Every structure is written in C-alpha cells, then in structure tokens.
Coordinates of C-alpha atoms in Angstrom, one line a residue:
M14 CA -39.7 -78.0 72.4
H15 CA -36.8 -80.2 73.3
T16 CA -36.5 -83.7 71.6
V17 CA -34.4 -86.2 73.6
S18 CA -33.4 -89.6 72.3
V19 CA -32.8 -92.0 75.1
L20 CA -30.6 -94.9 74.1
S21 CA -28.1 -97.6 74.9
L22 CA -26.7 -100.3 72.6
K23 CA -26.9 -102.9 75.5
G24 CA -30.2 -104.2 76.6
G25 CA -31.3 -104.4 80.2
V26 CA -29.6 -101.2 81.5
G27 CA -32.8 -99.4 82.3
K28 CA -33.2 -97.2 79.3
T29 CA -37.0 -97.3 79.4
T30 CA -36.8 -96.7 83.2
V31 CA -35.1 -93.4 82.5
V32 CA -37.8 -92.4 80.0
L33 CA -40.5 -93.3 82.5
G34 CA -38.7 -91.5 85.3
L35 CA -38.3 -88.3 83.2
A36 CA -42.0 -88.5 82.2
S37 CA -42.9 -88.9 85.9
A38 CA -40.8 -85.8 86.8
A39 CA -42.3 -83.9 83.9
L40 CA -45.8 -84.8 85.0
R41 CA -45.1 -83.6 88.5
R42 CA -43.7 -80.2 87.2
G43 CA -46.4 -79.7 84.6
V44 CA -44.1 -80.1 81.6
R45 CA -46.3 -81.4 78.9
T46 CA -44.5 -84.4 77.3
L47 CA -44.9 -86.8 74.4
V48 CA -43.3 -90.2 74.8
I49 CA -42.6 -92.0 71.5
D50 CA -42.1 -95.7 72.0
L51 CA -39.7 -96.9 69.3
D52 CA -38.8 -100.1 71.1
P53 CA -40.6 -103.2 69.7
Q54 CA -40.8 -104.5 73.3
C55 CA -43.3 -101.7 74.0
N56 CA -42.5 -101.5 77.7
A57 CA -43.0 -97.8 77.9
T58 CA -46.4 -98.1 76.2
S59 CA -47.4 -100.9 78.6
T60 CA -46.4 -98.9 81.7
L61 CA -48.0 -95.6 80.5
E62 CA -51.2 -97.4 79.5
P63 CA -52.4 -95.0 76.8
E64 CA -56.0 -95.1 75.6
E65 CA -56.5 -97.6 72.8
S66 CA -55.3 -96.3 69.5
K67 CA -56.1 -97.2 65.9
A68 CA -52.4 -96.8 64.8
S69 CA -48.9 -97.1 66.2
I70 CA -45.3 -96.1 65.6
Y71 CA -45.3 -98.8 62.9
D72 CA -48.0 -96.9 60.9
V73 CA -46.4 -93.5 61.5
L74 CA -43.0 -94.7 60.2
Q75 CA -44.7 -96.2 57.2
D76 CA -46.6 -93.0 56.5
P77 CA -45.9 -89.9 58.7
S78 CA -49.3 -88.4 57.8
E79 CA -51.6 -86.3 60.0
E80 CA -54.2 -89.1 60.0
N81 CA -51.7 -91.7 61.3
L82 CA -50.4 -89.3 64.0
E83 CA -53.9 -88.4 65.2
Q84 CA -54.7 -92.1 65.5
A85 CA -51.4 -93.2 67.1
I86 CA -51.0 -90.5 69.8
R87 CA -53.2 -91.0 72.9
P88 CA -53.3 -89.6 76.5
S89 CA -51.6 -91.9 79.0
R90 CA -53.4 -93.1 82.1
W91 CA -50.8 -91.3 84.3
G92 CA -52.7 -88.1 84.0
D93 CA -53.1 -85.0 81.8
G94 CA -49.8 -83.8 80.4
I95 CA -48.3 -87.1 79.3
D96 CA -49.2 -88.4 75.8
V97 CA -47.9 -91.6 74.1
L98 CA -47.2 -92.4 70.5
S99 CA -47.8 -96.1 71.0
G100 CA -45.2 -98.7 70.3
S101 CA -45.8 -101.9 68.3
E102 CA -44.1 -105.2 68.0
D103 CA -44.4 -104.8 64.3
A104 CA -41.9 -102.0 64.4
E105 CA -39.2 -104.6 64.4
L106 CA -40.1 -105.2 60.8
L107 CA -39.0 -101.7 60.0
N108 CA -35.7 -102.0 61.9
H109 CA -33.5 -102.3 58.8
P110 CA -29.8 -102.6 59.5
D111 CA -28.9 -100.3 56.6
P112 CA -31.8 -97.9 55.9
N113 CA -31.9 -95.5 53.1
E114 CA -32.1 -91.7 53.7
S115 CA -35.9 -91.6 53.2
R116 CA -36.5 -94.2 55.9
L117 CA -34.1 -92.5 58.3
H118 CA -36.0 -89.2 58.1
R119 CA -39.5 -90.5 58.5
L120 CA -39.6 -89.9 62.2
K121 CA -38.3 -86.4 61.7
D122 CA -40.9 -85.8 59.0
A123 CA -43.6 -87.1 61.5
L124 CA -42.5 -84.6 64.1
R125 CA -42.5 -81.8 61.6
T126 CA -46.0 -82.8 60.5
L127 CA -47.1 -82.9 64.1
R128 CA -45.8 -79.4 64.7
D129 CA -47.7 -78.2 61.6
M130 CA -50.9 -79.6 63.0
Y131 CA -51.0 -77.0 65.8
D132 CA -50.9 -73.2 66.0
E133 CA -49.0 -73.6 69.2
F134 CA -47.2 -76.9 69.7
P135 CA -48.6 -78.6 72.8
Y136 CA -45.4 -80.4 74.0
H137 CA -42.5 -78.9 75.8
L138 CA -40.6 -82.2 75.8
V139 CA -40.5 -85.2 73.4
L140 CA -38.8 -88.4 74.7
L141 CA -37.8 -91.1 72.2
D142 CA -37.4 -94.5 73.8
C143 CA -35.0 -96.4 71.5
P144 CA -34.4 -100.2 71.1
P145 CA -31.0 -101.5 72.2
S146 CA -29.8 -101.9 68.6
L147 CA -28.4 -99.7 65.9
G148 CA -30.9 -100.1 63.1
Q149 CA -33.4 -97.9 61.5
L150 CA -35.4 -97.3 64.7
T151 CA -32.5 -95.9 66.8
R152 CA -30.9 -94.1 63.9
S153 CA -34.2 -92.4 62.9
A154 CA -34.5 -91.2 66.6
L155 CA -31.0 -89.7 66.4
V156 CA -31.9 -88.0 63.1
A157 CA -35.1 -86.5 64.7
A158 CA -33.6 -85.5 68.1
D159 CA -31.6 -82.5 69.2
R160 CA -30.1 -84.2 72.2
A161 CA -29.1 -87.8 73.0
L162 CA -29.1 -89.1 76.5
L163 CA -27.0 -92.3 76.9
V164 CA -27.9 -94.7 79.6
T165 CA -25.6 -97.3 81.2
E166 CA -25.1 -99.4 84.3
P167 CA -21.8 -99.4 86.2
T168 CA -20.8 -102.8 84.8
M169 CA -18.0 -103.7 82.3
F170 CA -20.3 -104.8 79.4
A171 CA -22.6 -101.8 79.9
V172 CA -19.7 -99.4 79.7
A173 CA -18.7 -101.0 76.4
G174 CA -22.3 -100.6 75.2
V175 CA -22.4 -96.9 76.0
Q176 CA -19.1 -96.4 74.1
R177 CA -20.7 -97.8 71.0
A178 CA -23.8 -95.6 71.5
F179 CA -21.7 -92.5 71.8
E180 CA -19.9 -93.4 68.5
A181 CA -23.3 -93.9 66.9
V182 CA -24.4 -90.4 68.1
Q183 CA -21.2 -88.9 66.7
N184 CA -21.6 -90.7 63.3
E185 CA -25.2 -89.6 62.9
R186 CA -24.3 -86.0 63.8
E187 CA -21.7 -86.0 61.1
S188 CA -23.8 -87.6 58.4
N189 CA -27.5 -86.8 59.0
N190 CA -28.1 -84.4 61.9
A191 CA -25.7 -81.6 62.5
D192 CA -27.9 -80.2 65.3
L193 CA -27.6 -83.4 67.4
Q194 CA -25.7 -83.0 70.6
P195 CA -24.9 -85.5 73.4
L196 CA -26.9 -84.5 76.5
G197 CA -24.7 -86.8 78.6
V198 CA -24.3 -90.2 80.1
V199 CA -26.6 -91.1 83.0
V200 CA -25.5 -94.1 85.2
N201 CA -28.4 -96.2 86.4
R202 CA -28.9 -98.7 89.2
V203 CA -25.9 -97.5 91.2
R204 CA -25.2 -99.0 94.7
P205 CA -23.0 -96.4 96.4
R206 CA -21.3 -99.0 98.7
S207 CA -20.3 -101.2 95.8
H208 CA -16.6 -100.9 95.0
E209 CA -17.2 -102.4 91.5
H210 CA -19.8 -99.7 90.8
Q211 CA -17.5 -96.9 91.9
F212 CA -14.7 -98.3 89.8
R213 CA -16.9 -98.4 86.7
I214 CA -18.2 -94.9 87.3
E215 CA -14.6 -93.7 87.5
E216 CA -13.9 -95.6 84.3
L217 CA -16.8 -93.8 82.6
R218 CA -15.4 -90.5 83.8
D219 CA -12.0 -91.4 82.3
I220 CA -13.6 -92.2 79.0
F221 CA -16.3 -89.5 78.7
G222 CA -15.0 -86.9 81.1
P223 CA -17.5 -84.2 82.0
L224 CA -20.3 -85.8 79.8
V225 CA -21.0 -88.2 82.7
M226 CA -24.0 -86.7 84.5
P227 CA -23.4 -85.3 88.0
V228 CA -26.5 -87.3 89.2
A229 CA -26.6 -91.1 89.2
L230 CA -29.8 -93.1 89.6
P231 CA -29.8 -95.3 92.7
D232 CA -30.7 -99.0 92.6
R233 CA -34.0 -99.2 94.5
L234 CA -36.7 -101.9 94.4
A235 CA -39.3 -99.1 94.3
V236 CA -38.5 -98.6 90.6
Q237 CA -39.6 -102.1 89.7
Q238 CA -42.6 -101.9 92.0
A239 CA -43.9 -98.7 90.5
Q240 CA -43.4 -99.9 87.0
G241 CA -45.2 -103.2 87.9
A242 CA -48.1 -101.2 89.2
C243 CA -48.0 -98.9 86.1
M244 CA -47.5 -95.8 88.3
P245 CA -45.2 -92.8 88.1
I246 CA -42.3 -93.2 90.5
H247 CA -43.2 -89.9 92.1
E248 CA -46.5 -91.4 93.3
W249 CA -45.1 -94.6 94.8
G250 CA -44.4 -92.9 98.1
T251 CA -41.7 -95.1 99.7
P252 CA -38.4 -93.7 100.9
G253 CA -36.6 -95.5 98.0
A254 CA -39.1 -94.0 95.5
R255 CA -38.6 -90.5 96.9
E256 CA -34.8 -90.9 96.5
V257 CA -35.1 -92.0 92.9
A258 CA -37.7 -89.3 92.1
L259 CA -35.4 -86.6 93.4
A260 CA -32.7 -87.9 91.0
F261 CA -35.1 -87.7 88.1
N262 CA -36.1 -84.2 89.1
L263 CA -32.5 -83.1 88.9
L264 CA -32.1 -84.8 85.5
L265 CA -35.2 -83.1 84.2
A266 CA -34.0 -79.7 85.6
R267 CA -30.8 -80.2 83.7
I268 CA -32.6 -80.9 80.4
Q269 CA -34.9 -77.9 80.9
R270 CA -31.9 -75.6 81.6
I271 CA -30.0 -76.8 78.6
S272 CA -33.0 -76.2 76.4
R273 CA -33.2 -72.6 77.6
S274 CA -29.5 -72.0 77.1
R275 CA -27.8 -74.3 74.5
R276 CA -24.4 -72.8 75.4
R277 CA -24.5 -74.1 78.9
A278 CA -22.2 -77.0 79.5
V279 CA -24.1 -80.2 80.1
H280 CA -21.6 -81.5 82.7
Q281 CA -21.6 -78.4 84.9
D282 CA -22.4 -79.3 88.5
F283 CA -25.9 -78.6 89.6
D284 CA -26.4 -75.1 90.8
D285 CA -28.6 -73.9 93.8
D286 CA -31.6 -73.1 91.6
E287 CA -31.6 -76.6 90.0
I288 CA -31.3 -78.3 93.4
Q289 CA -34.1 -76.2 94.8
E290 CA -36.3 -76.9 91.8
A291 CA -35.7 -80.6 92.2
V292 CA -36.5 -80.6 95.9
D293 CA -39.7 -78.5 95.5
A294 CA -41.0 -80.7 92.7

C-alpha cells in the first residue's frame, strides 16, 4: 500500500482535481484506491458520490475505531475499486492550529486499525485530500502518509504557497514522521503558450530542482465539465479530457513505480515502460 498526502497551502490550485484525476487513473488501471476527504469543503466526496454513510472523517478523527471506519467508508459511484472515507464540514472543528501529539496521530491510528481489520488489505493506494491550511487536518495527513505530493499552479502566489507546503513536509518529517518523503511538485492548469506560465515553471525548477514532476497538467475545460457531471476524467471522452487523462496516467505510473522501488529518484524522466503504461491505460 502507498499512502499519498496531496496538499497545497494555497486554495484554488486544483488539489482536489489532482486527487480525483489520480483516482480516475487508478480506476482505469484496476488499482484499488481509498480516497480520504480531509477538506471540510468536501469537494472530493461530492464528486465521487459515495453511498450514504452513518459516519465521516469527523467521527474517525474523534475515535479511530473499527465501528466508525466501517460506517464512514463507502463505495463511490464511479465504480468498483474506488472507496471514499467521506468528508464532513464538521471536520473544520477539529482543525486545531496547534494540535497535541495524540490528535496528530489519530489518522495514522485509523489507518493502522483499518489494516488490522483485514487479512489482506484491500487498497493498493490511499489518497489523502488535505485542506489548504496547516492545522491538525493537514498535519495529521502528513503524519499518516509515506509520500507528499505538492500541487501548484504556475502563478506567483501559488509558487509561494508550495514553498510553505514543502517546508511543512520537511518539518513534519523531522518531528513526527521520519518515513515521510516528498513525492514531488505537480504543476496544474498549465497553458503551454503562456510566457508567464513557462516563467513560473522555470522558477519552480530553480527552487525545487528535480522535485518538479516531469509531467504538467494542462488547463482544459474538460476537467471542470467532468467534475460538474461527477464523472471520472477518463470517461469524459473529449480530446481535452484524453490529454488530461494521459497526464494523470503518467503521474499514477510514477507513484506506482516509486512504491515498488523506494530508491528510485522521483524526478527521473519517464522511461519507455511508464509511457507505454500510460498510453495503454
């Protein structure tokens, strides 16, 4: 199992879009995935449309028991293979700015309890959709994860936000989770013909070097259209959707290969096998 925390400390950069795109790619490839919606806006939950649950992330973070997990996790309407630990607006009440150690470890405890509930853990990938703030919800995700994927747009303020997020990952790694590693920085909503976007991407490479992912996510209307229809981007079927879907296939292939070989550099250019896997998916 690979647990990936998807975060940014600036709102509106498409963090949930990345979670949903990865879930869509995982569904297409048969990678059984659990999406945990930690964002009180609950956009991932709304788009994935899980079956009605008796509990939510709020209850799980209050008490990470088997009963709460069983009641909070439901299949999504996207199809067999994508489950959701439903978000809740009430989770904002738990987003303490300076949580104690017990609160920080509740999500990690919940995942440990979830693993103990099965003889063979049913998920190959767990995606943690974090809110755009550095309180208990995001920090608990970093404590529970083994990889952190930072999301940004190619704009000045978003670049500053991803710098703060990277510092948060490093701080949590030093203080609470020595196993946490940055998966990389993915740039979202890129317009290739925009000189400003290209300038900001080069700025990101100057700051983060090889941590900037070799695939960027293009700015296409199909993303908003698919989310509005609560459909996976891989099923939308327009040329723009196929372009975005291919980018998510490449991103998922990178995550899978890193999970199989932790020593592999996350920034390495895509090899022929990864490209072929993405095209075939």
